[in-house]
């Protein structure tokens, strides 16, 4: 009897051992699958997140409309609030006209030309304005067109002829004007940008009416979302007056003359247009055969200024691409405005920051995820502030401070945050919660599957042990 009991116990142990091995194998397989799911989370989000954002905001697009690059940044300091492929090279197409306008307005500020100056198109200019393959506004040779009217034509309907006229007003040598564009790009830190022409259309598309010798006749301009952000922020800060034109859905040019005509803005996100988004005051669109549809929007509302860039939407042949770029841009703005909020860390004046008396010339305003607090650190004569995704300038967000003596009287303002070190546990907790929220349903199926396996195993082992004791 005793031997039989020992035999049954031994058999039970062997059986449990075999079952245990199988369960361990199953758990290992489930664990590896779960790790695979976690490992692909960032990739899945990178590929699908923008489509989900657009859908969640009530717009309909297809996966083929996914932009090649997108970027939303704070105009104030270049904080990145959304980014996908910000350094991918694309053809900006007519977004290039913004650099031409930048150079024209610099010349106006320097007193070299004025908005009231008259420009007279030649027969060649008139011929360019009649090329149907290019975006244009008809011009008449021999008629005087004020610079201001040409600017409107270049910015709203993206007239190539008007842009060429403006570029030649600054420098009538086409190659030298393109040199100015590339020089300006270098000054702005646009390290991945190269201009070949003044308008964004390749020179050979002008049917011999616009040529360059030292630059390419058939290669498009090249840039990135990051570089465009650097350019547009600088343009807007230097010449914000251009938005008095770009905020309009339509404008009348050459009013009071026989050549008056109404021009239409290609930006469908401005007020009064089909996809109007409250707060959009510009700025420009562009379309190319190589990279499809591009859009840059400037958002200004309730003290918030954001730059919205969407590049490479849809295919050149897609009739919907013209509108889908705005659906995506609008959706990204809505998403960012829901996720982030502007926060004033310090007002100008003398403040005590991390035990040091310092003077700030300007208010320190940054964006933070809603419900969170920005962290910062004093290093020498700089206040460094942590940002959600860095800045377009690829450096820390830094504000200059002047050291003040301990007896200096503080400005009547209190800190709204604590030192970075005091917020580390909260930051870790917030990041952990944020990560958990992003885990897909499949992960939780695996997780609770493993929990269930261990629970069943535990019950089985307990029952088996009791059965052996009875024997």
PDB file of N, CA and C in Angstrom, residues 184-257:
ATOM      1  N   UNK A 184      19.969  83.317 -48.257  1.00  0.00           N
ATOM      2  CA  UNK A 184      19.015  83.554 -47.175  1.00  0.00           C
ATOM      3  C   UNK A 184      18.723  82.254 -46.427  1.00  0.00           C
ATOM      4  N   UNK A 185      18.584  81.173 -47.168  1.00  0.00           N
ATOM      5  CA  UNK A 185      18.336  79.871 -46.547  1.00  0.00           C
ATOM      6  C   UNK A 185      19.477  79.497 -45.604  1.00  0.00           C
ATOM      7  N   UNK A 186      20.699  79.764 -46.031  1.00  0.00           N
ATOM      8  CA  UNK A 186      21.859  79.463 -45.200  1.00  0.00           C
ATOM      9  C   UNK A 186      21.848  80.307 -43.933  1.00  0.00           C
ATOM     10  N   UNK A 187      21.504  81.586 -44.066  1.00  0.00           N
ATOM     11  CA  UNK A 187      21.438  82.481 -42.907  1.00  0.00           C
ATOM     12  C   UNK A 187      20.410  82.002 -41.886  1.00  0.00           C
ATOM     13  N   UNK A 188      19.337  81.394 -42.376  1.00  0.00           N
ATOM     14  CA  UNK A 188      18.249  80.940 -41.505  1.00  0.00           C
ATOM     15  C   UNK A 188      18.494  79.545 -40.936  1.00  0.00           C
ATOM     16  N   UNK A 189      19.611  78.941 -41.299  1.00  0.00           N
ATOM     17  CA  UNK A 189      19.908  77.601 -40.791  1.00  0.00           C
ATOM     18  C   UNK A 189      19.151  76.498 -41.501  1.00  0.00           C
ATOM     19  N   UNK A 190      18.739  76.761 -42.743  1.00  0.00           N
ATOM     20  CA  UNK A 190      18.017  75.760 -43.536  1.00  0.00           C
ATOM     21  C   UNK A 190      19.044  74.840 -44.199  1.00  0.00           C
ATOM     22  N   UNK A 191      19.548  73.903 -43.431  1.00  0.00           N
ATOM     23  CA  UNK A 191      20.693  73.099 -43.855  1.00  0.00           C
ATOM     24  C   UNK A 191      20.362  72.036 -44.897  1.00  0.00           C
ATOM     25  N   UNK A 192      19.089  71.744 -45.089  1.00  0.00           N
ATOM     26  CA  UNK A 192      18.700  70.712 -46.057  1.00  0.00           C
ATOM     27  C   UNK A 192      17.865  71.289 -47.191  1.00  0.00           C
ATOM     28  N   UNK A 193      18.164  72.528 -47.547  1.00  0.00           N
ATOM     29  CA  UNK A 193      17.390  73.230 -48.576  1.00  0.00           C
ATOM     30  C   UNK A 193      18.286  73.677 -49.719  1.00  0.00           C
ATOM     31  N   UNK A 194      17.772  73.519 -50.931  1.00  0.00           N
ATOM     32  CA  UNK A 194      18.467  74.037 -52.107  1.00  0.00           C
ATOM     33  C   UNK A 194      17.438  74.539 -53.106  1.00  0.00           C
ATOM     34  N   UNK A 195      17.596  75.793 -53.496  1.00  0.00           N
ATOM     35  CA  UNK A 195      16.698  76.397 -54.484  1.00  0.00           C
ATOM     36  C   UNK A 195      17.349  76.370 -55.861  1.00  0.00           C
ATOM     37  N   UNK A 196      16.543  76.027 -56.864  1.00  0.00           N
ATOM     38  CA  UNK A 196      16.984  76.031 -58.258  1.00  0.00           C
ATOM     39  C   UNK A 196      16.265  77.106 -59.069  1.00  0.00           C
ATOM     40  N   UNK A 197      15.140  77.602 -58.540  1.00  0.00           N
ATOM     41  CA  UNK A 197      14.362  78.619 -59.238  1.00  0.00           C
ATOM     42  C   UNK A 197      13.557  79.447 -58.264  1.00  0.00           C
ATOM     43  N   UNK A 198      12.995  80.560 -58.752  1.00  0.00           N
ATOM     44  CA  UNK A 198      12.347  81.542 -57.880  1.00  0.00           C
ATOM     45  C   UNK A 198      10.915  81.202 -57.498  1.00  0.00           C
ATOM     46  N   UNK A 199      10.264  80.316 -58.256  1.00  0.00           N
ATOM     47  CA  UNK A 199       8.824  80.119 -58.047  1.00  0.00           C
ATOM     48  C   UNK A 199       8.431  78.761 -57.495  1.00  0.00           C
ATOM     49  N   UNK A 200       9.272  77.758 -57.664  1.00  0.00           N
ATOM     50  CA  UNK A 200       8.911  76.399 -57.271  1.00  0.00           C
ATOM     51  C   UNK A 200       8.617  75.512 -58.453  1.00  0.00           C
ATOM     52  N   UNK A 201       8.296  76.110 -59.592  1.00  0.00           N
ATOM     53  CA  UNK A 201       8.162  75.345 -60.837  1.00  0.00           C
ATOM     54  C   UNK A 201       9.547  75.212 -61.456  1.00  0.00           C
ATOM     55  N   UNK A 202       9.841  74.060 -62.057  1.00  0.00           N
ATOM     56  CA  UNK A 202      11.162  73.901 -62.679  1.00  0.00           C
ATOM     57  C   UNK A 202      11.253  74.817 -63.897  1.00  0.00           C
ATOM     58  N   UNK A 203      12.454  75.312 -64.160  1.00  0.00           N
ATOM     59  CA  UNK A 203      12.646  76.330 -65.201  1.00  0.00           C
ATOM     60  C   UNK A 203      12.195  75.865 -66.583  1.00  0.00           C
ATOM     61  N   UNK A 204      12.359  74.575 -66.874  1.00  0.00           N
ATOM     62  CA  UNK A 204      11.991  74.099 -68.209  1.00  0.00           C
ATOM     63  C   UNK A 204      10.482  74.152 -68.459  1.00  0.00           C
ATOM     64  N   UNK A 205       9.685  74.284 -67.399  1.00  0.00           N
ATOM     65  CA  UNK A 205       8.227  74.381 -67.562  1.00  0.00           C
ATOM     66  C   UNK A 205       7.780  75.754 -68.056  1.00  0.00           C
ATOM     67  N   UNK A 206       8.708  76.708 -68.118  1.00  0.00           N
ATOM     68  CA  UNK A 206       8.358  78.060 -68.555  1.00  0.00           C
ATOM     69  C   UNK A 206       8.473  78.234 -70.067  1.00  0.00           C
ATOM     70  N   UNK A 207       8.664  77.150 -70.764  1.00  0.00           N
ATOM     71  CA  UNK A 207       8.669  77.150 -72.236  1.00  0.00           C
ATOM     72  C   UNK A 207       9.680  78.139 -72.824  1.00  0.00           C
ATOM     73  N   UNK A 208      10.821  78.258 -72.149  1.00  0.00           N
ATOM     74  CA  UNK A 208      11.891  79.109 -72.648  1.00  0.00           C
ATOM     75  C   UNK A 208      11.796  80.564 -72.228  1.00  0.00           C
ATOM     76  N   UNK A 209      10.738  80.939 -71.507  1.00  0.00           N
ATOM     77  CA  UNK A 209      10.554  82.343 -71.100  1.00  0.00           C
ATOM     78  C   UNK A 209      11.258  82.684 -69.781  1.00  0.00           C
ATOM     79  N   UNK A 210      11.713  81.661 -69.063  1.00  0.00           N
ATOM     80  CA  UNK A 210      12.470  81.875 -67.824  1.00  0.00           C
ATOM     81  C   UNK A 210      13.562  80.813 -67.788  1.00  0.00           C
ATOM     82  N   UNK A 211      14.798  81.255 -67.746  1.00  0.00           N
ATOM     83  CA  UNK A 211      15.917  80.309 -67.773  1.00  0.00           C
ATOM     84  C   UNK A 211      16.948  80.657 -66.706  1.00  0.00           C
ATOM     85  N   UNK A 212      17.682  79.639 -66.304  1.00  0.00           N
ATOM     86  CA  UNK A 212      18.829  79.819 -65.411  1.00  0.00           C
ATOM     87  C   UNK A 212      20.008  79.091 -66.044  1.00  0.00           C
ATOM     88  N   UNK A 213      21.207  79.564 -65.751  1.00  0.00           N
ATOM     89  CA  UNK A 213      22.403  78.955 -66.342  1.00  0.00           C
ATOM     90  C   UNK A 213      23.219  78.179 -65.313  1.00  0.00           C
ATOM     91  N   UNK A 214      23.363  78.748 -64.133  1.00  0.00           N
ATOM     92  CA  UNK A 214      24.168  78.081 -63.105  1.00  0.00           C
ATOM     93  C   UNK A 214      23.344  77.162 -62.210  1.00  0.00           C
ATOM     94  N   UNK A 215      22.042  77.220 -62.367  1.00  0.00           N
ATOM     95  CA  UNK A 215      21.154  76.349 -61.600  1.00  0.00           C
ATOM     96  C   UNK A 215      20.425  75.417 -62.559  1.00  0.00           C
ATOM     97  N   UNK A 216      19.780  74.420 -62.000  1.00  0.00           N
ATOM     98  CA  UNK A 216      19.183  73.380 -62.842  1.00  0.00           C
ATOM     99  C   UNK A 216      17.904  73.850 -63.529  1.00  0.00           C
ATOM    100  N   UNK A 217      17.764  73.449 -64.778  1.00  0.00           N
ATOM    101  CA  UNK A 217      16.549  73.747 -65.536  1.00  0.00           C
ATOM    102  C   UNK A 217      15.451  72.718 -65.275  1.00  0.00           C
ATOM    103  N   UNK A 218      15.841  71.520 -64.815  1.00  0.00           N
ATOM    104  CA  UNK A 218      14.834  70.462 -64.667  1.00  0.00           C
ATOM    105  C   UNK A 218      14.762  69.826 -63.282  1.00  0.00           C
ATOM    106  N   UNK A 219      15.621  70.260 -62.361  1.00  0.00           N
ATOM    107  CA  UNK A 219      15.564  69.732 -60.999  1.00  0.00           C
ATOM    108  C   UNK A 219      14.713  70.644 -60.118  1.00  0.00           C
ATOM    109  N   UNK A 220      13.821  70.067 -59.303  1.00  0.00           N
ATOM    110  CA  UNK A 220      12.978  70.901 -58.438  1.00  0.00           C
ATOM    111  C   UNK A 220      13.750  71.433 -57.241  1.00  0.00           C
ATOM    112  N   UNK A 221      13.192  72.433 -56.603  1.00  0.00           N
ATOM    113  CA  UNK A 221      13.738  72.890 -55.334  1.00  0.00           C
ATOM    114  C   UNK A 221      13.596  71.765 -54.312  1.00  0.00           C
ATOM    115  N   UNK A 222      14.403  71.825 -53.275  1.00  0.00           N
ATOM    116  CA  UNK A 222      14.363  70.782 -52.246  1.00  0.00           C
ATOM    117  C   UNK A 222      14.433  71.405 -50.867  1.00  0.00           C
ATOM    118  N   UNK A 223      13.625  70.884 -49.945  1.00  0.00           N
ATOM    119  CA  UNK A 223      13.647  71.379 -48.576  1.00  0.00           C
ATOM    120  C   UNK A 223      13.029  70.340 -47.655  1.00  0.00           C
ATOM    121  N   UNK A 224      12.858  70.698 -46.383  1.00  0.00           N
ATOM    122  CA  UNK A 224      12.237  69.815 -45.390  1.00  0.00           C
ATOM    123  C   UNK A 224      11.220  70.611 -44.580  1.00  0.00           C
ATOM    124  N   UNK A 225      10.397  69.907 -43.833  1.00  0.00           N
ATOM    125  CA  UNK A 225       9.420  70.582 -42.977  1.00  0.00           C
ATOM    126  C   UNK A 225      10.127  71.439 -41.930  1.00  0.00           C
ATOM    127  N   UNK A 226      11.221  70.927 -41.374  1.00  0.00           N
ATOM    128  CA  UNK A 226      11.964  71.685 -40.366  1.00  0.00           C
ATOM    129  C   UNK A 226      12.514  72.980 -40.961  1.00  0.00           C
ATOM    130  N   UNK A 227      13.109  72.873 -42.143  1.00  0.00           N
ATOM    131  CA  UNK A 227      13.672  74.063 -42.786  1.00  0.00           C
ATOM    132  C   UNK A 227      12.587  75.073 -43.135  1.00  0.00           C
ATOM    133  N   UNK A 228      11.451  74.590 -43.620  1.00  0.00           N
ATOM    134  CA  UNK A 228      10.344  75.499 -43.934  1.00  0.00           C
ATOM    135  C   UNK A 228       9.854  76.207 -42.682  1.00  0.00           C
ATOM    136  N   UNK A 229       9.835  75.492 -41.567  1.00  0.00           N
ATOM    137  CA  UNK A 229       9.412  76.109 -40.308  1.00  0.00           C
ATOM    138  C   UNK A 229      10.358  77.240 -39.915  1.00  0.00           C
ATOM    139  N   UNK A 230      11.655  77.011 -40.070  1.00  0.00           N
ATOM    140  CA  UNK A 230      12.633  78.060 -39.768  1.00  0.00           C
ATOM    141  C   UNK A 230      12.391  79.286 -40.643  1.00  0.00           C
ATOM    142  N   UNK A 231      12.145  79.043 -41.929  1.00  0.00           N
ATOM    143  CA  UNK A 231      11.940  80.146 -42.871  1.00  0.00           C
ATOM    144  C   UNK A 231      10.661  80.917 -42.560  1.00  0.00           C
ATOM    145  N   UNK A 232       9.563  80.196 -42.363  1.00  0.00           N
ATOM    146  CA  UNK A 232       8.272  80.867 -42.185  1.00  0.00           C
ATOM    147  C   UNK A 232       8.211  81.623 -40.864  1.00  0.00           C
ATOM    148  N   UNK A 233       8.779  81.058 -39.808  1.00  0.00           N
ATOM    149  CA  UNK A 233       8.802  81.775 -38.527  1.00  0.00           C
ATOM    150  C   UNK A 233       9.585  83.074 -38.672  1.00  0.00           C
ATOM    151  N   UNK A 234      10.727  83.014 -39.335  1.00  0.00           N
ATOM    152  CA  UNK A 234      11.529  84.228 -39.555  1.00  0.00           C
ATOM    153  C   UNK A 234      10.781  85.221 -40.433  1.00  0.00           C
ATOM    154  N   UNK A 235      10.117  84.731 -41.477  1.00  0.00           N
ATOM    155  CA  UNK A 235       9.338  85.601 -42.368  1.00  0.00           C
ATOM    156  C   UNK A 235       8.213  86.282 -41.606  1.00  0.00           C
ATOM    157  N   UNK A 236       7.486  85.513 -40.824  1.00  0.00           N
ATOM    158  CA  UNK A 236       6.332  86.049 -40.096  1.00  0.00           C
ATOM    159  C   UNK A 236       6.762  87.057 -39.029  1.00  0.00           C
ATOM    160  N   UNK A 237       7.870  86.774 -38.353  1.00  0.00           N
ATOM    161  CA  UNK A 237       8.339  87.700 -37.325  1.00  0.00           C
ATOM    162  C   UNK A 237       8.893  88.988 -37.943  1.00  0.00           C
ATOM    163  N   UNK A 238       9.490  88.867 -39.123  1.00  0.00           N
ATOM    164  CA  UNK A 238      10.061  90.046 -39.788  1.00  0.00           C
ATOM    165  C   UNK A 238       9.012  90.856 -40.534  1.00  0.00           C
ATOM    166  N   UNK A 239       8.060  90.165 -41.154  1.00  0.00           N
ATOM    167  CA  UNK A 239       7.080  90.836 -42.011  1.00  0.00           C
ATOM    168  C   UNK A 239       5.665  90.291 -41.775  1.00  0.00           C
ATOM    169  N   UNK A 240       5.134  90.461 -40.581  1.00  0.00           N
ATOM    170  CA  UNK A 240       3.798  89.916 -40.281  1.00  0.00           C
ATOM    171  C   UNK A 240       2.699  90.531 -41.136  1.00  0.00           C
ATOM    172  N   UNK A 241       2.992  91.670 -41.768  1.00  0.00           N
ATOM    173  CA  UNK A 241       1.973  92.365 -42.558  1.00  0.00           C
ATOM    174  C   UNK A 241       1.514  91.564 -43.773  1.00  0.00           C
ATOM    175  N   UNK A 242       2.271  90.561 -44.177  1.00  0.00           N
ATOM    176  CA  UNK A 242       1.836  89.786 -45.345  1.00  0.00           C
ATOM    177  C   UNK A 242       0.534  89.035 -45.065  1.00  0.00           C
ATOM    178  N   UNK A 243       0.249  88.802 -43.780  1.00  0.00           N
ATOM    179  CA  UNK A 243      -0.978  88.056 -43.457  1.00  0.00           C
ATOM    180  C   UNK A 243      -2.239  88.893 -43.677  1.00  0.00           C
ATOM    181  N   UNK A 244      -2.079  90.209 -43.901  1.00  0.00           N
ATOM    182  CA  UNK A 244      -3.264  91.005 -44.238  1.00  0.00           C
ATOM    183  C   UNK A 244      -3.818  90.573 -45.585  1.00  0.00           C
ATOM    184  N   UNK A 245      -2.985  89.943 -46.400  1.00  0.00           N
ATOM    185  CA  UNK A 245      -3.433  89.400 -47.686  1.00  0.00           C
ATOM    186  C   UNK A 245      -3.801  87.918 -47.555  1.00  0.00           C
ATOM    187  N   UNK A 246      -2.925  87.151 -46.921  1.00  0.00           N
ATOM    188  CA  UNK A 246      -3.093  85.694 -46.917  1.00  0.00           C
ATOM    189  C   UNK A 246      -4.277  85.215 -46.091  1.00  0.00           C
ATOM    190  N   UNK A 247      -4.841  86.073 -45.246  1.00  0.00           N
ATOM    191  CA  UNK A 247      -5.989  85.665 -44.431  1.00  0.00           C
ATOM    192  C   UNK A 247      -7.297  85.680 -45.228  1.00  0.00           C
ATOM    193  N   UNK A 248      -7.271  86.212 -46.438  1.00  0.00           N
ATOM    194  CA  UNK A 248      -8.484  86.371 -47.242  1.00  0.00           C
ATOM    195  C   UNK A 248      -8.721  85.187 -48.175  1.00  0.00           C
ATOM    196  N   UNK A 249      -9.997  84.838 -48.329  1.00  0.00           N
ATOM    197  CA  UNK A 249     -10.369  83.790 -49.278  1.00  0.00           C
ATOM    198  C   UNK A 249     -10.295  84.313 -50.711  1.00  0.00           C
ATOM    199  N   UNK A 250     -10.688  85.564 -50.899  1.00  0.00           N
ATOM    200  CA  UNK A 250     -10.602  86.213 -52.215  1.00  0.00           C
ATOM    201  C   UNK A 250     -10.157  87.659 -52.032  1.00  0.00           C
ATOM    202  N   UNK A 251      -9.576  88.213 -53.070  1.00  0.00           N
ATOM    203  CA  UNK A 251      -9.188  89.621 -53.094  1.00  0.00           C
ATOM    204  C   UNK A 251      -9.380  90.152 -54.510  1.00  0.00           C
ATOM    205  N   UNK A 252      -9.599  91.452 -54.601  1.00  0.00           N
ATOM    206  CA  UNK A 252      -9.654  92.096 -55.912  1.00  0.00           C
ATOM    207  C   UNK A 252      -8.353  92.846 -56.130  1.00  0.00           C
ATOM    208  N   UNK A 253      -7.723  92.594 -57.258  1.00  0.00           N
ATOM    209  CA  UNK A 253      -6.481  93.293 -57.593  1.00  0.00           C
ATOM    210  C   UNK A 253      -6.740  94.269 -58.730  1.00  0.00           C
ATOM    211  N   UNK A 254      -5.913  95.303 -58.775  1.00  0.00           N
ATOM    212  CA  UNK A 254      -6.004  96.345 -59.817  1.00  0.00           C
ATOM    213  C   UNK A 254      -7.389  97.008 -59.826  1.00  0.00           C
ATOM    214  N   UNK A 255      -7.936  97.212 -58.618  1.00  0.00           N
ATOM    215  CA  UNK A 255      -9.259  97.856 -58.517  1.00  0.00           C
ATOM    216  C   UNK A 255      -9.240  99.235 -59.168  1.00  0.00           C
ATOM    217  N   UNK A 256     -10.341  99.592 -59.805  1.00  0.00           N
ATOM    218  CA  UNK A 256     -10.471 100.898 -60.430  1.00  0.00           C
ATOM    219  C   UNK A 256      -9.769 101.023 -61.755  1.00  0.00           C
ATOM    220  N   UNK A 257      -9.270  99.916 -62.286  1.00  0.00           N
ATOM    221  CA  UNK A 257      -8.619  99.934 -63.603  1.00  0.00           C
ATOM    222  C   UNK A 257      -9.332  98.934 -64.517  1.00  0.00           C
TER     223      UNK A 257
END
